[in-house]
Amino acid sequence: MSDSAPHLRLGTCDYPEHVPEDRWAAYARGQRELGLTFVRVAEFAWSRMEPRPGEYDWAWLDRAVEAYHAQGLRVVLCTPTATPPAWLIRAHPDILPHDAQGRVREFGSRRHYDFASPVFREHSRRITRALAERYGEHPAVAGWQTDNEFGCHGTARSYGGASAAAFPGWLRQKYGTLDALNEAWGNVFWSMEYGDWEEIRPPALTVTEPNPSHVLDYARFSSDLIRDFQAEQVALLRELSPGRFVTHNFMIFESGFDHYAVARGLDFVTWDNYPTGMLEFFAPPGVGEALKTRYARTGHPDLVGFNHDLYRGLLKGHGGWEAETGKTQPHTPGFWVMEQQCGQVNWAPANPLPADGAVGLWTAQAWAHGADVVSYFRWRAATMAQEVMHSGLLRHDETPDRGHAEVAGLDLGSFPLGEVPARVALLHDYESLWLYDQQPHSAALSYWAQTVAYYSALRSLGVDVDVVSADADLGGYAVAVAPAVTLVPPERAARWQAAVEGDGLRLVCGPRTAFRTPGGQTWAQGQFGRLSELVGARLLNYDSLRPGLEQAVGGGYAAQFWAESYRLAGAQATHRYQGGPLDGQPAVIRHGPVTVIGAHSEALIRDVLRDVLEQAGVATSDLPDGLRLSRRAGVTLVQNWTGENVAWGGRTLGPVSFEVRAEG
Ligand code: GAL
């Protein structure tokens, strides 16, 4: 493969403000010598950019940017709004957010602001403008990152202060009248009806659970705030920094806002990939201790792969991306990993050293799932403050750490850019997530747990998957899988129906699909609402199973956590429950190209999916445990995520290793 063909490029996150200036030139040189292209800087440097109100100090940042520029590195600059400085908070304490217990979240770490605060919005625009005026056209500046990890540390929603004050106005605009709101939320239940907009508070601190419709609208309202907050920065950056990209670094399994809405208007998406921390800290319920121990030094391939595919898909299948950004990409929008773990993290209950080979494997997997750039967090381990236990490419003493050697050994020319050829779409929806997790009904089966179970089944069958919005254009896919899309408004139902009936799409739905109305209630005619005809059935019973309580399904399967059954109206039952309260009732149904799996059983899900994929002409392979295949640009990345040798395709892969193979 020629080295000049476009291929994966690398970067790092660096913090010149954390080290003496006499280190800057050496760091930039070291970054270039390691083969890096990009350096992301300044996302938390507000107190150095503006040490006192209105007094900007750009001199240090000018020299830092010059140090990278002198080595030919491309700089990704960030708006520093994740860390409002102490003087700003002192002058305007009402910028601070409130937690769900109604307490003020204080200054002293980061992300201490309420997206609704008009004062903070003004300061966000002011610092963005000042920064973009200074560096917008600097030749070293390749592009911009807005803020840092929206929603991190549970900050997507504030439950008091500015958000509480703004919520009634948002509702008024949405509903027009209180009658409409009371109706939409079903407020007659428990006498929750409102007679004045100002009576409405955030859904927190209620005696028992708040009304799910109230929660759903609060999530929508908070999500809109993040979208609008970012849009103000994006507009300024586009005006003052023409030709540069604008992106945001999204977070592992972040649930607090609608990422599709927040990503629109960005040139491409980036996300922050910490595979071992993810397994320890963000793994959905149901991922047991044995699995966590087995994959402790690599993370689990499907948790990482799911996030890659989710973030690759944020801008996919949404009409209007080109028009909004005025851009086209060499291939439909790729993504970056803005922060890639390259040693141990500091924020999980246990933070094991990655296995030898893990940093290379993570980098290769990111590329194979569509990343155009992988940027390591961070250049040198911090010697101060909250993250001293976190590693970087360099140790505290500036000697190269283990990850550095792995990065140095990568053959970037073997990672060509190009399309990920997925023929399977996994449908995802944040509103469904909010409803699911507000009323899980079976604590072990959160939205992510159910969604990742289907994803993992697909990956274990060796197929590539696009995770896309439940409203994405489904043209070109052979199979769409909707594991947990519980909210299916009539327009969504119509779109799915057209794709199935018009384009020959096969659709597989998990339990609780189309159970909810857009207001968060249930359909008066029952599940599947407007989809009933397409599915050829209606819901009969649902059963929430405590851990250890199983419901048998014919064919030797056992449902865990959830079992629902159907009344057939055209569909056929392919599997029925055996024994227990659902004895004899349909557990899996098929209506032509539409299949619904009502029982949660990993083996059953995998077998049904294999069957549907084969019917759709999508080749499957039953992969050995810990082996994964990912295809991009006409080649296949074969990955061994285990600590043992694994044979595949006539060759053996060593522990924690990968190969790029020419076969599809
Ligand atoms: C990310 C964050 C970084 C750093 C990193 C440590 O979530 O964006 O600033 O804190 O985690 O792993």
XYZ file of C-alpha atoms and ligand atoms in Angstrom:
676
model
C 0.000 0.000 0.000
C 1.409 3.391 -0.969
C 2.296 5.718 1.892
C 1.003 8.728 0.020
C -2.596 7.456 -0.171
C -4.752 9.123 2.517
C -4.363 7.153 5.709
C -4.976 7.410 9.424
C -3.227 10.317 11.123
C -2.390 10.764 14.781
C -2.387 13.523 17.335
C -2.175 14.236 21.030
C -3.692 16.480 23.671
C -1.133 18.815 25.184
C -1.225 21.331 28.018
C 1.530 23.930 27.605
C 0.024 25.842 30.540
C 0.891 22.899 32.829
C 4.645 22.926 32.223
C 7.447 25.507 32.183
C 7.828 27.268 28.874
C 11.307 25.866 28.368
C 9.692 22.440 27.717
C 7.455 23.553 24.846
C 9.929 23.304 21.979
C 11.137 19.872 23.122
C 7.563 18.585 23.457
C 6.614 19.788 19.983
C 9.764 18.218 18.562
C 8.996 14.938 20.302
C 5.455 15.007 18.934
C 6.693 15.492 15.391
C 9.325 12.798 15.793
C 6.650 10.365 16.925
C 4.826 11.010 13.649
C 1.933 13.030 15.087
C 0.076 15.537 12.925
C -2.339 17.253 15.342
C -2.116 18.768 18.826
C -5.238 19.759 20.724
C -4.751 22.565 23.226
C -6.314 25.027 25.643
C -9.720 23.514 26.411
C -9.354 24.339 30.110
C -7.112 27.418 29.898
C -9.589 30.253 30.482
C -7.900 31.466 33.696
C -4.661 31.915 31.718
C -6.333 33.489 28.671
C -8.219 36.014 30.782
C -6.642 36.195 34.245
C -8.823 39.163 35.234
C -12.156 40.348 33.836
C -11.621 41.670 30.315
C -7.793 41.465 30.580
C -6.665 38.989 27.981
C -3.207 37.451 27.999
C -2.506 35.887 24.632
C 1.278 36.159 24.745
C 1.828 32.685 26.221
C -0.646 31.030 23.868
C 0.903 32.841 20.890
C 4.279 31.351 21.814
C 2.816 27.894 22.475
C 1.040 27.855 19.101
C 4.266 29.023 17.455
C 6.193 26.183 19.104
C 3.863 23.617 17.469
C 3.843 25.537 14.205
C 7.642 25.521 14.096
C 7.489 21.718 14.019
C 4.794 21.652 11.337
C 2.135 20.414 13.763
C -1.516 21.339 13.168
C -3.253 22.857 16.168
C -6.806 22.137 17.294
C -7.814 25.025 19.537
C -10.695 24.813 21.975
C -13.162 27.233 23.435
C -12.375 27.089 27.184
C -15.952 27.262 28.410
C -15.840 23.989 30.375
C -13.892 25.895 33.042
C -15.256 29.355 33.869
C -12.620 31.088 36.030
C -13.033 31.870 39.724
C -13.464 35.606 39.175
C -16.399 35.010 36.850
C -18.145 32.713 39.305
C -17.537 35.113 42.157
C -19.075 37.952 40.176
C -21.997 35.807 38.957
C -22.599 32.854 41.276
C -25.907 32.245 39.502
C -23.875 30.691 36.644
C -23.431 27.599 38.834
C -25.594 24.548 38.112
C -27.787 22.639 40.594
C -27.765 18.897 41.093
C -30.867 16.711 41.305
C -30.850 17.171 45.101
C -31.211 20.910 44.564
C -27.680 21.676 45.756
C -25.416 24.175 44.050
C -22.456 22.499 42.317
C -19.536 24.650 43.359
C -16.387 26.010 41.770
C -13.267 23.856 42.192
C -13.218 21.333 39.360
C -14.833 21.802 35.941
C -18.128 21.995 34.023
C -19.587 24.252 36.760
C -22.113 26.146 34.682
C -25.778 26.077 33.818
C -26.365 26.093 30.033
C -29.403 28.335 30.561
C -27.541 31.111 32.393
C -27.892 34.269 30.250
C -24.780 35.728 31.923
C -22.736 32.665 31.143
C -24.004 32.575 27.575
C -22.789 36.140 27.155
C -19.343 35.254 28.553
C -19.197 32.119 26.404
C -19.754 34.257 23.294
C -17.292 36.870 24.492
C -14.377 34.494 25.151
C -15.130 32.555 21.939
C -15.064 35.753 19.919
C -11.848 36.972 21.541
C -10.101 33.652 20.949
C -11.324 33.306 17.385
C -10.353 36.899 16.563
C -6.854 36.168 17.795
C -6.277 32.737 16.211
C -9.039 32.246 13.652
C -6.733 32.710 10.701
C -3.475 31.546 12.240
C -1.793 29.232 9.726
C -1.157 26.566 12.374
C -4.808 26.355 13.408
C -6.527 23.442 11.660
C -9.814 23.707 13.495
C -11.737 24.048 16.707
C -13.226 21.963 19.466
C -16.179 23.512 21.273
C -16.012 23.306 25.074
C -15.156 19.808 26.365
C -17.347 16.732 26.738
C -20.822 18.196 27.165
C -22.611 16.290 29.896
C -19.480 14.892 31.591
C -19.845 14.463 35.379
C -23.644 14.549 35.078
C -23.782 18.139 33.847
C -26.226 17.868 30.955
C -29.046 18.999 33.241
C -29.220 21.550 35.994
C -32.180 21.223 38.357
C -32.417 24.766 39.705
C -31.276 28.326 39.057
C -31.217 29.468 35.457
C -32.559 26.206 34.046
C -35.483 26.133 36.466
C -36.301 29.725 35.540
C -36.190 29.026 31.795
C -38.193 25.776 31.769
C -41.737 27.249 31.957
C -41.023 29.508 28.967
C -39.829 26.539 26.912
C -42.993 24.631 27.817
C -45.192 27.573 26.981
C -43.637 27.771 23.557
C -44.094 24.067 22.993
C -47.659 23.658 24.267
C -49.250 27.104 23.963
C -51.809 26.370 26.667
C -51.724 24.722 30.061
C -54.620 22.512 29.012
C -52.484 21.101 26.221
C -49.585 20.515 28.605
C -51.756 18.907 31.280
C -53.248 16.634 28.645
C -49.865 15.712 27.117
C -48.391 14.844 30.495
C -51.517 13.123 31.829
C -51.448 15.419 34.845
C -54.889 14.398 36.025
C -53.051 11.382 37.494
C -52.252 12.236 41.165
C -53.737 15.759 40.746
C -50.598 17.081 39.093
C -52.502 19.594 36.929
C -51.031 23.080 36.629
C -53.000 26.321 36.584
C -50.061 28.676 36.011
C -46.827 28.230 34.039
C -44.757 29.417 36.978
C -45.976 26.474 39.073
C -43.852 24.139 36.955
C -40.466 23.129 38.413
C -37.756 20.736 37.245
C -38.637 17.075 37.888
C -36.370 16.654 40.911
C -36.826 16.126 44.657
C -40.354 14.828 44.190
C -41.567 12.549 46.971
C -41.619 9.529 44.721
C -40.743 9.239 41.041
C -41.742 12.222 38.927
C -44.110 11.908 35.972
C -42.126 10.377 33.060
C -43.680 12.871 30.641
C -42.364 15.706 32.810
C -38.930 14.044 32.851
C -39.008 13.564 29.077
C -39.746 17.225 28.435
C -37.085 18.316 30.919
C -34.566 16.173 29.052
C -35.676 17.706 25.748
C -35.483 21.214 27.187
C -31.985 20.627 28.625
C -30.829 19.072 25.366
C -32.057 22.105 23.415
C -30.036 24.335 25.751
C -26.827 22.450 24.929
C -27.608 22.578 21.227
C -28.197 26.342 21.364
C -25.204 26.999 23.613
C -22.915 25.272 21.141
C -24.580 26.850 18.093
C -23.618 30.303 19.396
C -19.967 29.265 19.523
C -20.105 27.533 16.148
C -21.559 30.644 14.480
C -18.714 32.812 15.822
C -16.039 30.298 14.846
C -17.418 30.033 11.316
C -17.479 33.816 10.994
C -13.982 34.427 12.380
C -12.117 31.292 11.340
C -13.070 30.567 7.758
C -11.999 27.266 6.261
C -11.306 25.648 9.642
C -13.323 22.727 10.974
C -15.460 22.872 14.082
C -16.066 19.757 16.138
C -16.891 18.637 19.678
C -15.479 15.748 21.705
C -18.436 13.621 22.784
C -18.265 11.139 25.648
C -18.532 7.378 26.183
C -22.229 6.361 26.479
C -23.252 9.929 27.378
C -27.036 9.962 27.683
C -27.984 13.452 28.827
C -28.726 15.120 25.508
C -29.709 14.378 21.923
C -26.354 13.949 20.229
C -27.914 14.023 16.771
C -29.222 17.528 17.377
C -25.998 18.748 18.998
C -23.798 17.263 16.239
C -25.638 18.952 13.385
C -23.722 21.979 12.219
C -20.345 20.407 13.129
C -17.972 19.398 10.344
C -17.408 16.010 11.914
C -17.775 14.363 15.278
C -15.039 13.392 17.694
C -15.267 11.299 20.844
C -13.028 10.318 23.754
C -12.131 6.635 23.932
C -11.040 5.083 27.234
C -11.552 1.324 26.790
C -10.499 0.040 30.216
C -12.220 2.852 32.120
C -15.303 2.282 29.981
C -15.538 -1.362 31.023
C -15.004 -0.580 34.712
C -17.131 2.543 34.943
C -19.602 2.822 32.064
C -20.425 -0.823 31.298
C -24.206 -1.206 31.213
C -25.790 -3.262 34.020
C -25.655 -6.936 33.143
C -21.945 -6.903 32.245
C -20.762 -9.278 34.970
C -17.591 -9.271 37.068
C -16.129 -12.253 35.188
C -16.290 -10.397 31.878
C -14.833 -7.266 33.475
C -11.887 -9.249 34.792
C -11.357 -11.090 31.504
C -11.155 -7.842 29.532
C -9.669 -5.646 32.281
C -6.509 -4.845 30.315
C -8.072 -4.185 26.914
C -11.647 -3.181 27.531
C -14.419 -5.059 25.751
C -14.343 -4.876 21.934
C -18.090 -4.369 21.603
C -18.394 -1.576 24.158
C -15.630 0.306 22.357
C -16.890 -0.681 18.897
C -20.408 0.441 19.759
C -19.187 3.912 20.703
C -17.126 4.180 17.506
C -20.110 3.163 15.400
C -22.447 5.455 17.305
C -20.206 8.472 16.825
C -19.447 7.622 13.196
C -23.206 7.575 12.660
C -24.150 10.868 14.335
C -23.972 12.733 11.045
C -24.917 9.842 8.810
C -28.238 9.631 7.086
C -29.262 13.099 8.237
C -30.092 15.166 5.205
C -28.724 18.683 5.254
C -25.259 18.108 6.690
C -23.515 19.369 3.577
C -25.820 22.359 3.335
C -25.348 23.297 6.977
C -21.581 23.080 6.950
C -20.927 23.941 3.301
C -18.538 20.980 3.225
C -18.102 17.682 1.559
C -15.754 15.004 2.831
C -13.686 12.486 0.935
C -16.086 9.926 2.367
C -19.334 10.520 4.228
C -18.405 12.219 7.371
C -15.656 10.411 9.192
C -14.883 11.008 12.834
C -11.888 11.442 15.092
C -10.983 10.001 18.423
C -10.014 13.243 20.106
C -8.791 11.596 23.311
C -7.467 8.046 23.037
C -6.373 6.219 26.173
C -2.681 5.345 25.887
C -1.945 4.085 29.394
C -3.954 3.795 32.573
C -6.826 6.155 33.428
C -7.510 7.585 36.881
C -11.278 7.674 37.227
C -12.568 4.104 37.404
C -12.878 1.972 40.566
C -9.792 0.060 39.353
C -7.418 1.364 36.708
C -5.319 -1.517 35.352
C -2.351 -1.024 33.091
C -3.328 -1.838 29.522
C -1.991 -5.111 28.104
C 1.023 -5.011 25.840
C -0.397 -4.325 22.403
C -3.608 -2.689 23.631
C -2.749 0.847 22.477
C -1.999 -0.442 18.987
C -5.150 -2.556 18.960
C -7.317 0.391 20.079
C -5.800 2.606 17.407
C -6.325 0.005 14.688
C -9.910 -0.649 15.791
C -10.690 3.079 15.776
C -9.390 3.327 12.215
C -11.326 0.256 11.063
C -14.540 1.716 12.509
C -14.072 4.918 10.524
C -11.716 7.193 12.471
C -9.610 9.466 10.281
C -7.521 10.721 13.216
C -6.662 9.199 16.590
C -5.310 11.675 19.133
C -3.827 10.370 22.383
C -4.646 11.751 25.802
C -2.242 13.180 26.851
C 1.335 14.012 25.843
C 2.883 14.050 29.325
C 1.278 12.750 32.514
C 0.094 15.619 34.729
C 2.259 16.375 37.752
C -0.454 18.454 39.433
C -4.039 18.363 40.632
C -6.879 15.933 39.912
C -5.253 13.788 37.235
C -1.783 12.985 38.632
C -2.629 9.258 38.602
C -3.479 9.363 34.870
C -0.857 8.368 32.341
C 0.222 9.987 29.080
C 2.565 9.138 26.236
C 5.359 10.457 28.469
C 5.645 9.593 32.145
C 5.757 12.298 34.834
C 9.550 12.341 34.433
C 9.190 12.874 30.659
C 10.548 9.445 29.690
C 8.471 7.662 27.009
C 5.804 5.451 28.605
C 4.664 2.062 27.254
C 2.021 3.557 24.968
C 4.632 5.743 23.308
C 6.520 2.693 22.068
C 3.336 1.186 20.617
C 2.451 4.384 18.793
C 5.978 4.568 17.402
C 5.544 1.043 16.022
C 2.342 1.709 14.048
C 2.464 1.466 10.255
C 0.054 4.262 9.368
C 0.213 3.436 5.656
C -1.581 0.170 6.395
C -4.662 2.105 7.607
C -6.216 3.651 4.454
C -9.159 6.033 4.712
C -12.447 5.074 3.099
C -15.923 3.788 3.768
C -17.083 1.309 6.379
C -19.299 -0.956 4.259
C -22.065 -1.667 6.783
C -25.270 -3.204 5.433
C -26.850 -3.384 8.864
C -28.224 -0.321 10.667
C -28.783 -0.372 14.409
C -31.392 2.275 15.248
C -30.825 4.523 18.230
C -32.912 7.271 19.809
C -32.158 9.478 22.814
C -35.812 10.111 23.680
C -36.361 6.364 23.923
C -33.286 6.170 26.139
C -34.677 8.818 28.503
C -38.014 7.018 28.795
C -36.437 3.605 29.220
C -34.136 4.664 31.963
C -36.793 6.672 33.767
C -38.963 3.551 34.073
C -36.683 0.565 33.402
C -39.161 -1.821 35.017
C -36.307 -4.331 35.100
C -33.245 -2.705 36.587
C -30.737 -4.898 34.743
C -32.118 -3.994 31.339
C -31.306 -0.338 30.805
C -31.558 1.168 27.340
C -27.820 0.787 26.760
C -27.802 -2.772 28.132
C -30.477 -3.844 25.702
C -29.024 -1.927 22.772
C -25.489 -3.188 23.342
C -26.741 -6.781 23.693
C -28.117 -6.630 20.132
C -25.020 -4.835 18.884
C -22.746 -7.418 20.460
C -24.760 -10.254 18.919
C -24.296 -8.659 15.480
C -20.568 -8.168 16.034
C -20.153 -11.740 17.251
C -21.580 -12.766 13.871
C -18.836 -10.817 12.110
C -21.003 -8.131 10.514
C -20.254 -4.408 10.329
C -22.868 -2.147 11.851
C -23.837 1.506 11.437
C -25.462 2.881 14.580
C -27.771 5.577 13.240
C -30.669 7.718 14.352
C -34.051 6.000 14.356
C -35.005 8.716 11.864
C -32.063 8.201 9.501
C -32.495 7.409 5.843
C -32.464 3.603 5.725
C -31.965 3.313 1.974
C -29.068 1.000 1.154
C -29.291 -1.134 4.301
C -30.312 -4.780 4.066
C -31.341 -5.032 7.722
C -32.313 -2.487 10.378
C -32.343 -3.523 14.031
C -34.265 -1.463 16.605
C -33.322 -3.009 19.958
C -34.968 -0.482 22.272
C -36.737 2.252 20.285
C -39.707 2.529 22.592
C -40.841 5.898 21.282
C -42.133 5.621 17.730
C -44.110 8.684 16.615
C -46.373 8.264 13.574
C -43.822 9.847 11.194
C -41.118 7.427 12.316
C -43.502 4.497 11.908
C -44.352 5.697 8.403
C -40.668 5.993 7.495
C -39.915 2.471 8.720
C -42.927 1.129 6.897
C -41.862 2.777 3.635
C -38.343 1.353 3.968
C -39.712 -2.147 4.585
C -42.449 -2.090 1.978
C -40.730 0.057 -0.623
C -37.028 -0.730 -0.301
C -37.072 -4.357 0.823
C -35.527 -3.600 4.218
C -35.734 -6.320 6.877
C -36.595 -4.915 10.286
C -35.874 -6.559 13.642
C -37.371 -5.028 16.798
C -36.613 -5.758 20.431
C -39.126 -5.717 23.283
C -40.946 -2.511 24.177
C -40.593 -1.188 20.610
C -43.249 1.449 19.894
C -44.695 1.161 23.396
C -44.724 4.932 23.989
C -46.303 8.016 22.460
C -44.246 11.156 21.783
C -45.599 12.554 25.059
C -44.256 9.575 26.996
C -47.612 7.865 27.562
C -48.570 4.471 26.125
C -50.637 4.094 22.976
C -54.329 3.788 23.851
C -54.598 0.932 21.342
C -51.536 -0.690 22.942
C -48.095 -1.562 21.640
C -47.178 -1.255 18.649
C -49.245 1.879 18.050
C -49.010 2.998 14.456
C -46.598 0.093 13.702
C -49.163 -2.600 14.560
C -50.068 -3.376 10.979
C -46.471 -3.696 9.880
C -45.688 -5.974 12.811
C -48.909 -7.945 12.428
C -49.416 -8.244 16.170
C -50.190 -6.470 19.426
C -48.683 -6.763 22.854
C -50.299 -9.374 25.096
C -48.279 -9.537 28.357
C -44.939 -8.356 29.654
C -42.921 -9.817 32.477
C -40.002 -8.285 34.379
C -37.691 -11.016 35.636
C -35.488 -10.539 38.685
C -31.872 -11.737 38.328
C -31.955 -15.527 38.567
C -35.635 -15.837 37.627
C -35.823 -17.163 34.074
C -38.606 -17.768 31.597
C -38.044 -20.716 29.248
C -38.500 -20.270 25.511
C -38.960 -23.196 23.107
C -35.765 -24.325 21.399
C -33.793 -24.474 24.628
C -33.543 -20.738 25.389
C -34.065 -18.903 28.674
C -35.227 -15.287 28.848
C -33.596 -13.138 31.503
C -34.764 -9.757 32.821
C -37.597 -9.345 30.283
C -40.163 -11.463 28.477
C -43.125 -10.143 26.511
C -45.684 -11.956 24.427
C -47.967 -11.047 21.547
C -51.489 -11.453 20.231
C -51.061 -12.355 16.572
C -52.863 -10.411 13.843
C -51.133 -11.691 10.712
C -47.678 -12.488 12.122
C -46.436 -16.034 12.823
C -44.813 -17.136 16.078
C -41.377 -18.630 15.434
C -40.712 -19.252 19.154
C -43.119 -19.639 22.066
C -42.695 -19.470 25.841
C -42.708 -22.717 27.783
C -44.111 -22.852 31.287
C -44.637 -19.960 33.671
C -47.256 -17.253 33.249
C -46.574 -16.867 29.507
C -46.781 -20.582 28.711
C -47.554 -21.171 25.021
C -47.606 -17.479 24.093
C -45.524 -16.083 21.182
C -42.007 -14.970 22.204
C -40.596 -14.222 18.732
C -42.843 -13.302 15.849
C -42.333 -12.794 12.155
C -44.510 -10.901 9.730
C -42.819 -11.124 6.336
C -39.683 -8.993 6.573
C -40.453 -7.814 10.131
C -39.317 -9.785 13.184
C -39.957 -8.956 16.840
C -37.975 -10.593 19.643
C -39.908 -10.276 22.897
C -37.646 -12.395 25.100
C -34.279 -11.145 26.312
C -31.882 -14.022 25.779
C -28.450 -13.468 24.276
C -28.451 -16.866 22.547
C -31.938 -16.367 21.125
C -31.151 -12.848 19.902
C -28.024 -14.122 18.170
C -29.805 -17.048 16.518
C -32.711 -14.952 15.284
C -30.382 -12.253 13.966
C -28.230 -14.844 12.170
C -31.320 -16.174 10.473
C -32.547 -12.732 9.365
C -29.082 -11.705 8.138
C -28.749 -14.851 6.073
C -32.163 -14.306 4.523
C -31.109 -10.766 3.685
C -27.947 -12.008 1.982
C -25.584 -10.588 4.626
C -22.788 -13.105 5.217
C -22.235 -14.084 8.854
C -19.446 -15.965 10.656
C -19.648 -17.278 14.193
C -16.534 -15.693 15.652
C -14.485 -17.159 18.491
C -14.796 -15.330 21.814
C -12.807 -12.083 21.768
C -12.112 -12.144 18.041
C -13.631 -9.333 16.013
C -13.673 -8.365 12.329
C -14.075 -4.793 11.095
C -13.963 -3.755 7.472
C -12.962 -0.469 5.931
C -11.751 0.706 2.535
C -11.714 -2.805 1.104
C -9.629 -4.455 3.817
C -10.486 -6.350 6.991
C -9.025 -5.732 10.419
C -8.879 -9.008 12.340
C -8.568 -8.343 16.071
C -7.771 -10.601 18.984
C -8.899 -8.919 22.215
C -7.988 -11.852 24.455
C -4.799 -12.749 26.284
C -4.576 -16.067 24.402
C -3.725 -17.094 20.844
C -6.803 -17.254 18.600
C -6.923 -18.831 15.158
C -8.928 -17.221 12.369
C -8.952 -17.745 8.621
C -6.139 -20.279 8.695
C -3.770 -18.073 10.708
C -3.160 -17.591 14.409
C -3.211 -14.185 16.056
C -1.135 -13.696 19.181
C -2.608 -12.270 22.390
C -3.971 -8.688 22.099
C -3.031 -8.187 18.477
C -4.424 -7.367 15.067
C -3.806 -7.944 11.381
C -4.958 -5.992 8.362
C -5.968 -8.574 5.767
C -6.850 -8.045 2.158
C -9.857 -10.391 2.155
C -13.329 -8.883 2.615
C -11.880 12.970 29.674
C -11.665 14.466 29.694
C -10.201 14.830 29.826
C -9.575 14.021 30.925
C -9.758 12.562 30.614
C -9.088 11.644 31.608
O -13.176 12.643 30.025
O -12.162 15.055 28.520
O -10.088 16.200 30.131
O -10.148 14.353 32.143
O -11.127 12.272 30.608
O -9.289 10.299 31.259
